[in-house]
PDB file of C-alpha atoms in Angstrom:
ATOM      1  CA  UNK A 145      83.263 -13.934   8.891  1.00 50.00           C
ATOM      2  CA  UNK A 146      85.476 -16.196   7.487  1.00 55.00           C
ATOM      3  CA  UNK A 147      87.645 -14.011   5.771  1.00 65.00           C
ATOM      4  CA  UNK A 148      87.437 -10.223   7.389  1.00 72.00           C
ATOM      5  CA  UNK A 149      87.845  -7.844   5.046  1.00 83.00           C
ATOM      6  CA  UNK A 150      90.223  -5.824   7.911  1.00 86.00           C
ATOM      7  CA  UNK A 151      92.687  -8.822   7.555  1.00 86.00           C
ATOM      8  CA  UNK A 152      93.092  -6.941   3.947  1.00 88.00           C
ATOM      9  CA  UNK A 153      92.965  -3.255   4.554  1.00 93.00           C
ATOM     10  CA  UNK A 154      89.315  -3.058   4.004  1.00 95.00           C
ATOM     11  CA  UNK A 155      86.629  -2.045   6.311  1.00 95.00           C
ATOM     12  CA  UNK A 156      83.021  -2.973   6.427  1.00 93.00           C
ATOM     13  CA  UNK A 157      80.065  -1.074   7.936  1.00 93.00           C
ATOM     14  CA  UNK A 158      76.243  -1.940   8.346  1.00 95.00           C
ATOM     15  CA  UNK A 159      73.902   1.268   7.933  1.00 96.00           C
ATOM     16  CA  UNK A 160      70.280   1.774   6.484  1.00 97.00           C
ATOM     17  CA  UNK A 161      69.032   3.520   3.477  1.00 97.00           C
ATOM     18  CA  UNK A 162      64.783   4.749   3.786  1.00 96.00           C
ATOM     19  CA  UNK A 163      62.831   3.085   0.799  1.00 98.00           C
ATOM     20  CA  UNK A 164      60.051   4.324  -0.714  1.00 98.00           C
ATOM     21  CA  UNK A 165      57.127   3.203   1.905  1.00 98.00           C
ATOM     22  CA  UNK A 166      59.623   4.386   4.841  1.00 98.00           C
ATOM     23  CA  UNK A 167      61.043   1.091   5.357  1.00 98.00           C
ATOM     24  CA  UNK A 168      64.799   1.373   6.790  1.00 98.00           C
ATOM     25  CA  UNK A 169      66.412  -1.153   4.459  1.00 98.00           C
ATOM     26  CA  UNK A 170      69.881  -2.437   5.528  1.00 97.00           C
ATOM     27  CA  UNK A 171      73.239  -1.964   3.591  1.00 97.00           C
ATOM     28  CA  UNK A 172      76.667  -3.072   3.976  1.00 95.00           C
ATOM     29  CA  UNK A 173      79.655  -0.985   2.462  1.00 96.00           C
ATOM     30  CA  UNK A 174      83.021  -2.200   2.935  1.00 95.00           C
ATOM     31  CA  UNK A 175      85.742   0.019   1.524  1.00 96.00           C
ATOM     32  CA  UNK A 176      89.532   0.308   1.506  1.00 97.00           C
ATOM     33  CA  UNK A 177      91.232   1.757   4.824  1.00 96.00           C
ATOM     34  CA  UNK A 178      93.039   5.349   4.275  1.00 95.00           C
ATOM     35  CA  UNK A 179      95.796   3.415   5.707  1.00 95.00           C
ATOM     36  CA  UNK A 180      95.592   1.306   2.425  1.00 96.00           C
ATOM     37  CA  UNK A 181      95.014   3.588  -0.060  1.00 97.00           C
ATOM     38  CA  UNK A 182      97.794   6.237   1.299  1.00 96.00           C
ATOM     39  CA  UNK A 183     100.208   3.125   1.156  1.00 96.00           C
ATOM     40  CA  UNK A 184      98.899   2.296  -2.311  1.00 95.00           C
ATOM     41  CA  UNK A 185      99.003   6.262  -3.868  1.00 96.00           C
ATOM     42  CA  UNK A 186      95.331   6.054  -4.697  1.00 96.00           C
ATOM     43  CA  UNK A 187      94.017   9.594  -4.463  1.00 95.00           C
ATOM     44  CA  UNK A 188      91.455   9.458  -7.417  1.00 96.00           C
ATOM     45  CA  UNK A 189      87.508   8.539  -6.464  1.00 97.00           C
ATOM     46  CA  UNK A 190      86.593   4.642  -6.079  1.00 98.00           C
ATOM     47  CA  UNK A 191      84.518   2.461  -8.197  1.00 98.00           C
ATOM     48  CA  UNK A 192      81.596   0.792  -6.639  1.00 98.00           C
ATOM     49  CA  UNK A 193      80.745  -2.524  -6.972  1.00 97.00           C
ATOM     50  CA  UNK A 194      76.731  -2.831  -6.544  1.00 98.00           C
ATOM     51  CA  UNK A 195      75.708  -6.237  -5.272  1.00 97.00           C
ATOM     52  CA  UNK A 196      72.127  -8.006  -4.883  1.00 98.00           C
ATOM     53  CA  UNK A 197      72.246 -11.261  -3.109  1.00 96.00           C
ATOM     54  CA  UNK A 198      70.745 -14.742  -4.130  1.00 93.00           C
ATOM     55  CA  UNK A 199      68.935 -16.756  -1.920  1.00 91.00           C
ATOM     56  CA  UNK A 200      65.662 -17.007  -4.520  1.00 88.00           C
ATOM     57  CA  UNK A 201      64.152 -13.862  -2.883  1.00 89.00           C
ATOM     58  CA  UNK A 202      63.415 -16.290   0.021  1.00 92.00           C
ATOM     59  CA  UNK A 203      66.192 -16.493   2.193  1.00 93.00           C
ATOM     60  CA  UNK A 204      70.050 -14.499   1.785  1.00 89.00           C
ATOM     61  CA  UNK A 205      71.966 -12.190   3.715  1.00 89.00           C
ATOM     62  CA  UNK A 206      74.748  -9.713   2.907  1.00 88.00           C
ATOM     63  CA  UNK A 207      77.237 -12.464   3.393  1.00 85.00           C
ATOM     64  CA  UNK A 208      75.855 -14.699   0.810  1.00 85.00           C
ATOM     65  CA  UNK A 209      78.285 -13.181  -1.710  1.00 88.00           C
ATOM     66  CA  UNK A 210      81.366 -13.240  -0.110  1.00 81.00           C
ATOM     67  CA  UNK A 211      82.636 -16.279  -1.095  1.00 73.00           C
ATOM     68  CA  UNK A 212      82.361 -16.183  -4.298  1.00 78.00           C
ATOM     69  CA  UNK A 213      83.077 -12.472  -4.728  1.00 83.00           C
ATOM     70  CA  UNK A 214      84.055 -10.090  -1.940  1.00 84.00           C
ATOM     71  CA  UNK A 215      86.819 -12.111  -0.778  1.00 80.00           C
ATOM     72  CA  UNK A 216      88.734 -12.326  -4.306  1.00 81.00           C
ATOM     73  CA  UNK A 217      88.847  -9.285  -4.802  1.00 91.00           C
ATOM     74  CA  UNK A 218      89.532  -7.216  -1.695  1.00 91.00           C
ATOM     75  CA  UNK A 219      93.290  -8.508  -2.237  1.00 87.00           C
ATOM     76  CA  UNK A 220      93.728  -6.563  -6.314  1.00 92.00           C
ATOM     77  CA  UNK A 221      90.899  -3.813  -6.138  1.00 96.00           C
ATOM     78  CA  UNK A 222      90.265  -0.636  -4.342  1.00 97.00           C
ATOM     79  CA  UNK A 223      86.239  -0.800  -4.597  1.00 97.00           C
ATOM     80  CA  UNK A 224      83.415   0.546  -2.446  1.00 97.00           C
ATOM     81  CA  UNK A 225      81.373  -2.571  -2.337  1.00 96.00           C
ATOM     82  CA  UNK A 226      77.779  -1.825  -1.458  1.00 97.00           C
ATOM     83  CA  UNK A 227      75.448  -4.836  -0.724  1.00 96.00           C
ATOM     84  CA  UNK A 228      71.697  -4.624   0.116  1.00 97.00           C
ATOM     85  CA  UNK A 229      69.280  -6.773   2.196  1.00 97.00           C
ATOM     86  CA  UNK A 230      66.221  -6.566   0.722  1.00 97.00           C
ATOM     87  CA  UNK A 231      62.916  -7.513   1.979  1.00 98.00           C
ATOM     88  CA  UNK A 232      61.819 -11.510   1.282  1.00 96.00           C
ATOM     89  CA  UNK A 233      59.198 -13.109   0.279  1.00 94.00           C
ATOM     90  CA  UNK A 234      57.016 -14.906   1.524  1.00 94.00           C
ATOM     91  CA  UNK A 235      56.502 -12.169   3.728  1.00 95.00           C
ATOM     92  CA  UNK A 236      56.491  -9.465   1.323  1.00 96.00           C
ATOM     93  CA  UNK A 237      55.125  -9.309  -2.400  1.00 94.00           C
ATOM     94  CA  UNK A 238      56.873  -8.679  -5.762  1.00 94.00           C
ATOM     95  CA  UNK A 239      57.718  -6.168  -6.455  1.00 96.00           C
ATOM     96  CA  UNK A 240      59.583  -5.202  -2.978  1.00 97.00           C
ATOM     97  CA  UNK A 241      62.559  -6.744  -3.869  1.00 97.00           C
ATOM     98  CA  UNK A 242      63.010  -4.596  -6.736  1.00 98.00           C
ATOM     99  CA  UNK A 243      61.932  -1.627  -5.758  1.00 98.00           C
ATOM    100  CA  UNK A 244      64.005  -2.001  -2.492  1.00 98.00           C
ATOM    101  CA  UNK A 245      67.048  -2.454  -4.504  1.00 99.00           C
ATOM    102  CA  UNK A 246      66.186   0.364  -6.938  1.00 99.00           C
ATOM    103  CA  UNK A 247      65.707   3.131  -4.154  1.00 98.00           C
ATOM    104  CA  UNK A 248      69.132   2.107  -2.539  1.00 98.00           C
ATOM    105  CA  UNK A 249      70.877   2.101  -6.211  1.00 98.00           C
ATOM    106  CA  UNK A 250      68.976   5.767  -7.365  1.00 97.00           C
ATOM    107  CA  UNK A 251      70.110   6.690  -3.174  1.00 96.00           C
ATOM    108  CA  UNK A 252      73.521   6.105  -4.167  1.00 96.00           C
ATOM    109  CA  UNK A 253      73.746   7.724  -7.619  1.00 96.00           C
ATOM    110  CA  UNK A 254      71.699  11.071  -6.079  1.00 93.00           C
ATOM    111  CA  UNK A 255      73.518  13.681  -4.654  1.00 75.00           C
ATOM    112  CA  UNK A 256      71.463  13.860  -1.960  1.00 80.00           C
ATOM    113  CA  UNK A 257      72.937  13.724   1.512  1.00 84.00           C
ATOM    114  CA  UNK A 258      72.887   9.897   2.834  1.00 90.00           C
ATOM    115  CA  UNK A 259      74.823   7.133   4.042  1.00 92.00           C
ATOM    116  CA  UNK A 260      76.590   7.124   1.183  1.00 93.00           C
ATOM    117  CA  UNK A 261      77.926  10.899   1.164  1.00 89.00           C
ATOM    118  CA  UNK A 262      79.301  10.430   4.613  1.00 89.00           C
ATOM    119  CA  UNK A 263      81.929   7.831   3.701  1.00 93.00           C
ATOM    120  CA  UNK A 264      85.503   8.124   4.658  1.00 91.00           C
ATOM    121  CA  UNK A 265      86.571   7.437   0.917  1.00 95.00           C
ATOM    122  CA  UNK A 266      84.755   9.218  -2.354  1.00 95.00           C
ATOM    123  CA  UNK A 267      82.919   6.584  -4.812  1.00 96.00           C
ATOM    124  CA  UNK A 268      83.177   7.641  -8.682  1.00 97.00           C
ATOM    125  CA  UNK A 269      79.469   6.921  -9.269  1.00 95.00           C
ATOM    126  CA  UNK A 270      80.275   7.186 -13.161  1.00 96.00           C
ATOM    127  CA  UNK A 271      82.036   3.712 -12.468  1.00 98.00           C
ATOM    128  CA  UNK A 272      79.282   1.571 -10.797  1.00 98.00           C
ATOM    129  CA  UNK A 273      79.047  -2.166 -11.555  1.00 98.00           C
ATOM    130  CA  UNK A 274      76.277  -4.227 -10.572  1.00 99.00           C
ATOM    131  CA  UNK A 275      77.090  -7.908  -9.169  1.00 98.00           C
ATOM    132  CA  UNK A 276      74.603 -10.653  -8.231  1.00 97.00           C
ATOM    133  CA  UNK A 277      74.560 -14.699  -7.947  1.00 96.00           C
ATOM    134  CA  UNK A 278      71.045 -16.551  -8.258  1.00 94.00           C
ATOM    135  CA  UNK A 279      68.231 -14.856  -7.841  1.00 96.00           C
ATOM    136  CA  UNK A 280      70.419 -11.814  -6.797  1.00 97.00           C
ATOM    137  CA  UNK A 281      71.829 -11.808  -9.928  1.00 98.00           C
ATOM    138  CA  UNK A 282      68.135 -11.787 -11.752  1.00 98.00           C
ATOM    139  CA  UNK A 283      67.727  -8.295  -9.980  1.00 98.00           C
ATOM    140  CA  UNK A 284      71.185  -7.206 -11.450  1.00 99.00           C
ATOM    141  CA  UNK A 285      69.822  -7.575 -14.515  1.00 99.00           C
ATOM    142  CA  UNK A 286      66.381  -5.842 -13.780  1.00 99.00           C
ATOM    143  CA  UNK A 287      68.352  -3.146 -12.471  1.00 99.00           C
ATOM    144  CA  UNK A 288      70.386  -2.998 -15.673  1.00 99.00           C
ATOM    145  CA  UNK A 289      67.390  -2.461 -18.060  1.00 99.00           C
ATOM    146  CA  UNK A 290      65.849   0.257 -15.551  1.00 99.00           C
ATOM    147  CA  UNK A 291      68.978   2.094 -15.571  1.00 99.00           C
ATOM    148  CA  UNK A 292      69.250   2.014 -19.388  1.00 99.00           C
ATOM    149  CA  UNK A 293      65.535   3.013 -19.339  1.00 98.00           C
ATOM    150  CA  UNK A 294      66.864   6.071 -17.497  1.00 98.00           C
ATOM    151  CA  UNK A 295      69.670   7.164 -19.233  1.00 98.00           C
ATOM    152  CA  UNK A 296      71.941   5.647 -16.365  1.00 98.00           C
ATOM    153  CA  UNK A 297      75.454   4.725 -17.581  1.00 98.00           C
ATOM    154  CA  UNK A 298      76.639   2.164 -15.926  1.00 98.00           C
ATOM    155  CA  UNK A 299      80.082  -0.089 -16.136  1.00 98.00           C
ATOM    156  CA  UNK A 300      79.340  -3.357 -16.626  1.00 99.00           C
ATOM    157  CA  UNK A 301      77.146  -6.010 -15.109  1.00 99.00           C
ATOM    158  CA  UNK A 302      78.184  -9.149 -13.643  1.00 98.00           C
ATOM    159  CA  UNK A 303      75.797 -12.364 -13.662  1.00 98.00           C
ATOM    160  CA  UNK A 304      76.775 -15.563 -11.317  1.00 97.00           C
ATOM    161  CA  UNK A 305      74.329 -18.377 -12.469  1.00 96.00           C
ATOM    162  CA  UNK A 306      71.307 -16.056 -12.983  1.00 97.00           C
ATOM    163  CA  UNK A 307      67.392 -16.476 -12.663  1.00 96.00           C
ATOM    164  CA  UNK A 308      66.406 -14.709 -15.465  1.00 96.00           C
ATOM    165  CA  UNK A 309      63.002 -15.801 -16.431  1.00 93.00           C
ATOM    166  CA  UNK A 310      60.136 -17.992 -14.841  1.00 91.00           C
ATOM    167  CA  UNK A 311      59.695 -21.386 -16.194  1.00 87.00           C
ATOM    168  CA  UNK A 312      56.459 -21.201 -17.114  1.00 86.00           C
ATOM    169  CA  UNK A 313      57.470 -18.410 -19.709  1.00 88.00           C
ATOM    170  CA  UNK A 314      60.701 -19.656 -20.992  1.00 84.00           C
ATOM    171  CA  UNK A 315      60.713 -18.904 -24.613  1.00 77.00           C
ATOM    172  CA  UNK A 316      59.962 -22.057 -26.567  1.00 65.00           C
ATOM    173  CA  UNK A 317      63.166 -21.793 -29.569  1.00 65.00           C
ATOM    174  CA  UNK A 318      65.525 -22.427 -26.134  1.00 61.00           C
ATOM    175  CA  UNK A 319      63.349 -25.413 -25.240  1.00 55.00           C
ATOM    176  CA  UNK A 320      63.897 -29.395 -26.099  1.00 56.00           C
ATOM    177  CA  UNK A 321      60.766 -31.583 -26.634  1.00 54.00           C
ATOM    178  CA  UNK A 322      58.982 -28.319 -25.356  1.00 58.00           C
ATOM    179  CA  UNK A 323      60.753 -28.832 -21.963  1.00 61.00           C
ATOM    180  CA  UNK A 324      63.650 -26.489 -20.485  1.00 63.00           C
ATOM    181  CA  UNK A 325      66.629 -28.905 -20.772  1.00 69.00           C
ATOM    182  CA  UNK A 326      68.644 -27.797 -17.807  1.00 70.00           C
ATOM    183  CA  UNK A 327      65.380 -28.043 -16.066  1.00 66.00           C
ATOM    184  CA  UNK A 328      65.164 -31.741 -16.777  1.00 62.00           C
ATOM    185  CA  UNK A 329      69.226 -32.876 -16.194  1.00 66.00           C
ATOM    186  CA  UNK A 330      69.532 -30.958 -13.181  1.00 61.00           C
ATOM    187  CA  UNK A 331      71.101 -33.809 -10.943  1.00 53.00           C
ATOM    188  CA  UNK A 332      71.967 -31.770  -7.656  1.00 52.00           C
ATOM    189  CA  UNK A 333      69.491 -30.963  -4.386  1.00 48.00           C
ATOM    190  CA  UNK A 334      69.551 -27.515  -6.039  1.00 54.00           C
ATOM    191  CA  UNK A 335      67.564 -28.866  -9.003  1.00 56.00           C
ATOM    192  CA  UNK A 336      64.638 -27.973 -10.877  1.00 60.00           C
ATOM    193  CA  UNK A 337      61.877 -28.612  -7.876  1.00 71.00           C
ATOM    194  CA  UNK A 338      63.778 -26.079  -5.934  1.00 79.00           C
ATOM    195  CA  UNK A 339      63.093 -23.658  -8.552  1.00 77.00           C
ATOM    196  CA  UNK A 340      59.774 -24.696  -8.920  1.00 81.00           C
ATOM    197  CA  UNK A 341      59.251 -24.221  -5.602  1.00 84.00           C
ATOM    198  CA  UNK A 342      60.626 -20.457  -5.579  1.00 86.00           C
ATOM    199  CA  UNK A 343      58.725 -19.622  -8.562  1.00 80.00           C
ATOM    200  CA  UNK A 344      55.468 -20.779  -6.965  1.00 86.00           C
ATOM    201  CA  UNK A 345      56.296 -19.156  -3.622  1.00 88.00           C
ATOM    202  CA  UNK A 346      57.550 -15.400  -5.344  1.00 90.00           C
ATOM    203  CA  UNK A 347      55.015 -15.392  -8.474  1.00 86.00           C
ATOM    204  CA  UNK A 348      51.644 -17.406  -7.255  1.00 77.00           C
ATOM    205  CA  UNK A 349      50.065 -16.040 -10.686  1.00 78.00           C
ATOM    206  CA  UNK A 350      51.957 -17.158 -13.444  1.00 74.00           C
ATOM    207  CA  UNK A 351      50.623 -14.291 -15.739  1.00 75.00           C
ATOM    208  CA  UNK A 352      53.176 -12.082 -13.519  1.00 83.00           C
ATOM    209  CA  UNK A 353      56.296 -14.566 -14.480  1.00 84.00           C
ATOM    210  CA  UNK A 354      55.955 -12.047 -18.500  1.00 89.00           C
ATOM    211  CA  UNK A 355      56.615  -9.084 -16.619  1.00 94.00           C
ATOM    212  CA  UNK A 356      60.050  -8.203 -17.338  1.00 96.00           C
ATOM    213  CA  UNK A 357      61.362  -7.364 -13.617  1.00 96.00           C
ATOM    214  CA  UNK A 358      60.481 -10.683 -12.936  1.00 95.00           C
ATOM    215  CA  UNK A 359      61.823 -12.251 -16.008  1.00 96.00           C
ATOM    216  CA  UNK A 360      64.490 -10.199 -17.309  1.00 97.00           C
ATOM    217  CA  UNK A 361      65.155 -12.587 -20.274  1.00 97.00           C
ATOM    218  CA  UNK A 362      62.208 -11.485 -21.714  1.00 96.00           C
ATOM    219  CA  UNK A 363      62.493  -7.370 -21.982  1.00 98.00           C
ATOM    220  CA  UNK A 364      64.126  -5.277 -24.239  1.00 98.00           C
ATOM    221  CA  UNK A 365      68.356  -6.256 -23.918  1.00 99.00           C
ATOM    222  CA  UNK A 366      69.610  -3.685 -26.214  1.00 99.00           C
ATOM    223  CA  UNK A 367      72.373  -1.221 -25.345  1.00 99.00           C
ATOM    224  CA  UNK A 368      72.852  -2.659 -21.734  1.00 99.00           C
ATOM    225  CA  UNK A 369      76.577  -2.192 -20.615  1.00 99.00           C
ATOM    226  CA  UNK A 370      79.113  -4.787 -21.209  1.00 99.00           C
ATOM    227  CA  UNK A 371      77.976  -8.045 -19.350  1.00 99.00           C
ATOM    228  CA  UNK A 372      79.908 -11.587 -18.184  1.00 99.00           C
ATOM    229  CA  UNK A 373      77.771 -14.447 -17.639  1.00 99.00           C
ATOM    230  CA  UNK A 374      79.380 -17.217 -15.766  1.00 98.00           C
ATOM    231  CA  UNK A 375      76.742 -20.474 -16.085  1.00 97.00           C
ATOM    232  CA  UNK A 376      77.261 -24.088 -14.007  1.00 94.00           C
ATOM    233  CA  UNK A 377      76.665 -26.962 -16.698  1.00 91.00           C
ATOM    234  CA  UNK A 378      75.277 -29.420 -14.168  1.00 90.00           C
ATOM    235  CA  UNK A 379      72.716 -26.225 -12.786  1.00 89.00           C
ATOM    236  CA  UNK A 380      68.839 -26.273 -13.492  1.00 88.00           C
ATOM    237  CA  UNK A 381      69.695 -22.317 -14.318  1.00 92.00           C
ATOM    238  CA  UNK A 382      72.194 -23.220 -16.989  1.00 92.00           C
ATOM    239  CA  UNK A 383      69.822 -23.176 -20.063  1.00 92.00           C
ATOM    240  CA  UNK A 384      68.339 -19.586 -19.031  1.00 94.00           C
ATOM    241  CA  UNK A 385      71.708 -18.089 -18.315  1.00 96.00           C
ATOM    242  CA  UNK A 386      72.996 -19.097 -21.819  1.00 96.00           C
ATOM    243  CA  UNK A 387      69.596 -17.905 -23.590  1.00 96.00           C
ATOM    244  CA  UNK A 388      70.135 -14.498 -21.553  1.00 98.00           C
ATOM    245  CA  UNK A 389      73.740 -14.068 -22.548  1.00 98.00           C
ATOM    246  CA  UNK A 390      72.638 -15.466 -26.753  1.00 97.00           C
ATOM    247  CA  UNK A 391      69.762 -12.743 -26.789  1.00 97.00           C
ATOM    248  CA  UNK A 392      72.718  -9.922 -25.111  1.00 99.00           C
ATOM    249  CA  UNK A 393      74.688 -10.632 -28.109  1.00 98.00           C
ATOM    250  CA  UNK A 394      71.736 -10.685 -30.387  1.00 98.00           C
ATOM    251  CA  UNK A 395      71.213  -7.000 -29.586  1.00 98.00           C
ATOM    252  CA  UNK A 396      74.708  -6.299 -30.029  1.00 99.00           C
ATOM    253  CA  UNK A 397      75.568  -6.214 -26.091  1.00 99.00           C
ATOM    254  CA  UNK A 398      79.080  -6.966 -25.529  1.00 99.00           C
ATOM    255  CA  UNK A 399      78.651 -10.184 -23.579  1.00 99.00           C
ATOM    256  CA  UNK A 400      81.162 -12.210 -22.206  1.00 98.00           C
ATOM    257  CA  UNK A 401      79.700 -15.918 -21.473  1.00 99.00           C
ATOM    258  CA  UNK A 402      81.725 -18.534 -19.270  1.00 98.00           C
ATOM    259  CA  UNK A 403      80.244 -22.065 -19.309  1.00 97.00           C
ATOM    260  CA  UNK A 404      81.932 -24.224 -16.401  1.00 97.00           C
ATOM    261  CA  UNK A 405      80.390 -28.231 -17.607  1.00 94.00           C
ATOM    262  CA  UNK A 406      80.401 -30.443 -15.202  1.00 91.00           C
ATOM    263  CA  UNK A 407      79.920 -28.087 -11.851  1.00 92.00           C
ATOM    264  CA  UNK A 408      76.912 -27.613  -9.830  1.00 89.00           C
ATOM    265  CA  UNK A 409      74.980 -24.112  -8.790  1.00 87.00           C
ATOM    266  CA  UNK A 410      76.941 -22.863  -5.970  1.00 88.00           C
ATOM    267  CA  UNK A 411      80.095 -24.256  -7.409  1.00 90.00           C
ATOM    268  CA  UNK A 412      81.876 -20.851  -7.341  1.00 90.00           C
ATOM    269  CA  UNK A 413      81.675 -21.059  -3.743  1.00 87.00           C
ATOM    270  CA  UNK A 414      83.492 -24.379  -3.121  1.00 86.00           C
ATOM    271  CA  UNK A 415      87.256 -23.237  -3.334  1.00 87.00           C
ATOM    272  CA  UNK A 416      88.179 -26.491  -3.904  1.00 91.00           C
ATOM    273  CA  UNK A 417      87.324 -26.921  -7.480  1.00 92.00           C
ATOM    274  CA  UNK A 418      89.233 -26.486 -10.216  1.00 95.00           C
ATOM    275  CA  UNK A 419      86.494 -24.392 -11.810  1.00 95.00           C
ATOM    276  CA  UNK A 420      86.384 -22.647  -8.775  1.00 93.00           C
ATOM    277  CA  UNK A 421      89.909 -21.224  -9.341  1.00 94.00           C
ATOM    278  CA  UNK A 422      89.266 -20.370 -13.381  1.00 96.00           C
ATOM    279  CA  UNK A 423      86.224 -18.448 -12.408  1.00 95.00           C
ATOM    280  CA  UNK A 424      88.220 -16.321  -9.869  1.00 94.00           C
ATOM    281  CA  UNK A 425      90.810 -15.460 -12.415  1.00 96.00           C
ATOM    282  CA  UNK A 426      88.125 -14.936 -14.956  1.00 97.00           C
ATOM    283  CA  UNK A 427      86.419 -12.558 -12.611  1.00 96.00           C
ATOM    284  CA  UNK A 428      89.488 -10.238 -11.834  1.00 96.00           C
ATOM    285  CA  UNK A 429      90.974 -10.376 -14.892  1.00 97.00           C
ATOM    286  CA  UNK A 430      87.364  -8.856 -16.204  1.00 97.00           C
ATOM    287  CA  UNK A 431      87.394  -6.364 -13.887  1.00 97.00           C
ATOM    288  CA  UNK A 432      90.938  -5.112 -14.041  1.00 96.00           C
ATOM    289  CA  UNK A 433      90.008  -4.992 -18.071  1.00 96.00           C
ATOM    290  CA  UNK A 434      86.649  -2.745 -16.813  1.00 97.00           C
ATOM    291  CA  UNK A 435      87.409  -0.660 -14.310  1.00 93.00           C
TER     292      UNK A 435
END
């Protein structure tokens, strides 16, 4: 790693949580050192950050995040950050990577002895944010509604360039010339044959692509938690993150949208950008407002 999270005071643990067909399904939780929170007076339970990794369900690992996200904010925030490395596709079928996510998620908020109830720190599971880039981010959002669905509180969600909704079913008023526009200008490798390509790999039947866990954009967005939607203007993901974060507000979700022009997908993740830098403040600033 190029940034251990022990150089800050954190540390960071692989274990496995059971699913529901007995798979062991691998988690990482990296949480502050009693060292650091004795030094910092912090006595009161921790908020967890929940986090679901891109990679377009294909490929991704738990360190696929960090460099956009675990890294800025092991510095300001006492969090126990719990990522999960759910099963791929082509290998496995939709819906596996949802329901792997979900079982780790309802794990977590149970009672029930686990992983999670043996820490070394105690997570305040009434404060549980859920984080995701990509396709990772697309879960976030399916784990949102399933949560809301349940009468799950959560404290806000946080969307990096999300997949929210397969092409072949994006909703024709955010269309131009009855063609996603994003889709068309897309002028990186990471363009819109890439996503193509993942859609057709993930969702062989297109008549799947109007279920709403695998297009979040098009289910019911109504009293979700507060959201922030950070969207890359030069990204073939750009039009469906804006239309996602439009329909949030339509249904009265307090939605925070950040529109970086000029940047490609994975543009959080190249330090050296400008954007790069306003996205990081944007991203703690948010968080030290929600937590």
């Amino acid at each position: 790693e190029a940034h251990p999270p022990e150089s800050v005071g954190y540390v960071a643990h692989l274990a496995t949580i059971k699913v529901r067909d007995g798979a062991e399904i691998s988690v990482r939780i990296s949480h502050p050192t009693s060292g650091r929170l004795q030094e910092k007076g912090v006595t009161s339970p921790l908020p967890v950050l929940f986090v679901t990794h891109g990679g377009g369900c294909l490929q991704g690992t738990h360190l696929s995040e960090e460099a956009w996200l675990y890294w800025h904010l092991y510095e300001d925030f006492e969090l126990v950050i719990v990522s999960v490395e759910y099963r791929l596709a082509p290998e496995h079928k939709f819906p596996v990577w949802i329901e792997d996510s979900w079982d780790v998620l309802e794990t977590l908020l149970s009672s029930k002895k686990s992983v999670f109830s043996d820490l070394d720190v105690e997570m305040d599971i009434k404060k549980v944010l859920l984080a995701g880039s990509s396709s990772g981010a697309g879960i976030s959002a399916v784990l949102s509604q399933m949560c809301r669905d349940k009468g799950i509180l959560l404290s806000g969600i946080i969307l990096n360039v999300p997949v929210v909704c397969d092409y072949r079913h994006f909703p024709a008023q955010h269309k131009s010339e009855g063609q996603i526009s994003s889709y068309r200008q897309a002028v990186e490798t990471f363009g819109s044959g890439a996503m193509v390509m993942v859609w057709n790999v993930t969702q062989p039947s297109e008549l799947s692509g109007l279920d709403s866990k695998v297009s979040p954009l098009l289910g019911d967005l109504s009293n979700l938690p507060r959201h922030l939607v950070f969207v890359a203007g030069q990204d073939a993901l750009r039009d469906e993150g804006v239309a996602y974060a439009t329909k949030l507000r339509e249904n009265g979700v307090e939605v925070e949208l950040k529109v970086f022009s000029g940047v490609p997908h994975h543009f959080a993740q190249i330090s050296e950008l400008k954007a790069t830098a306003r996205f990081q403040k944007i991203l703690r600033e948010t968080l030290a407002r929600w937590l």
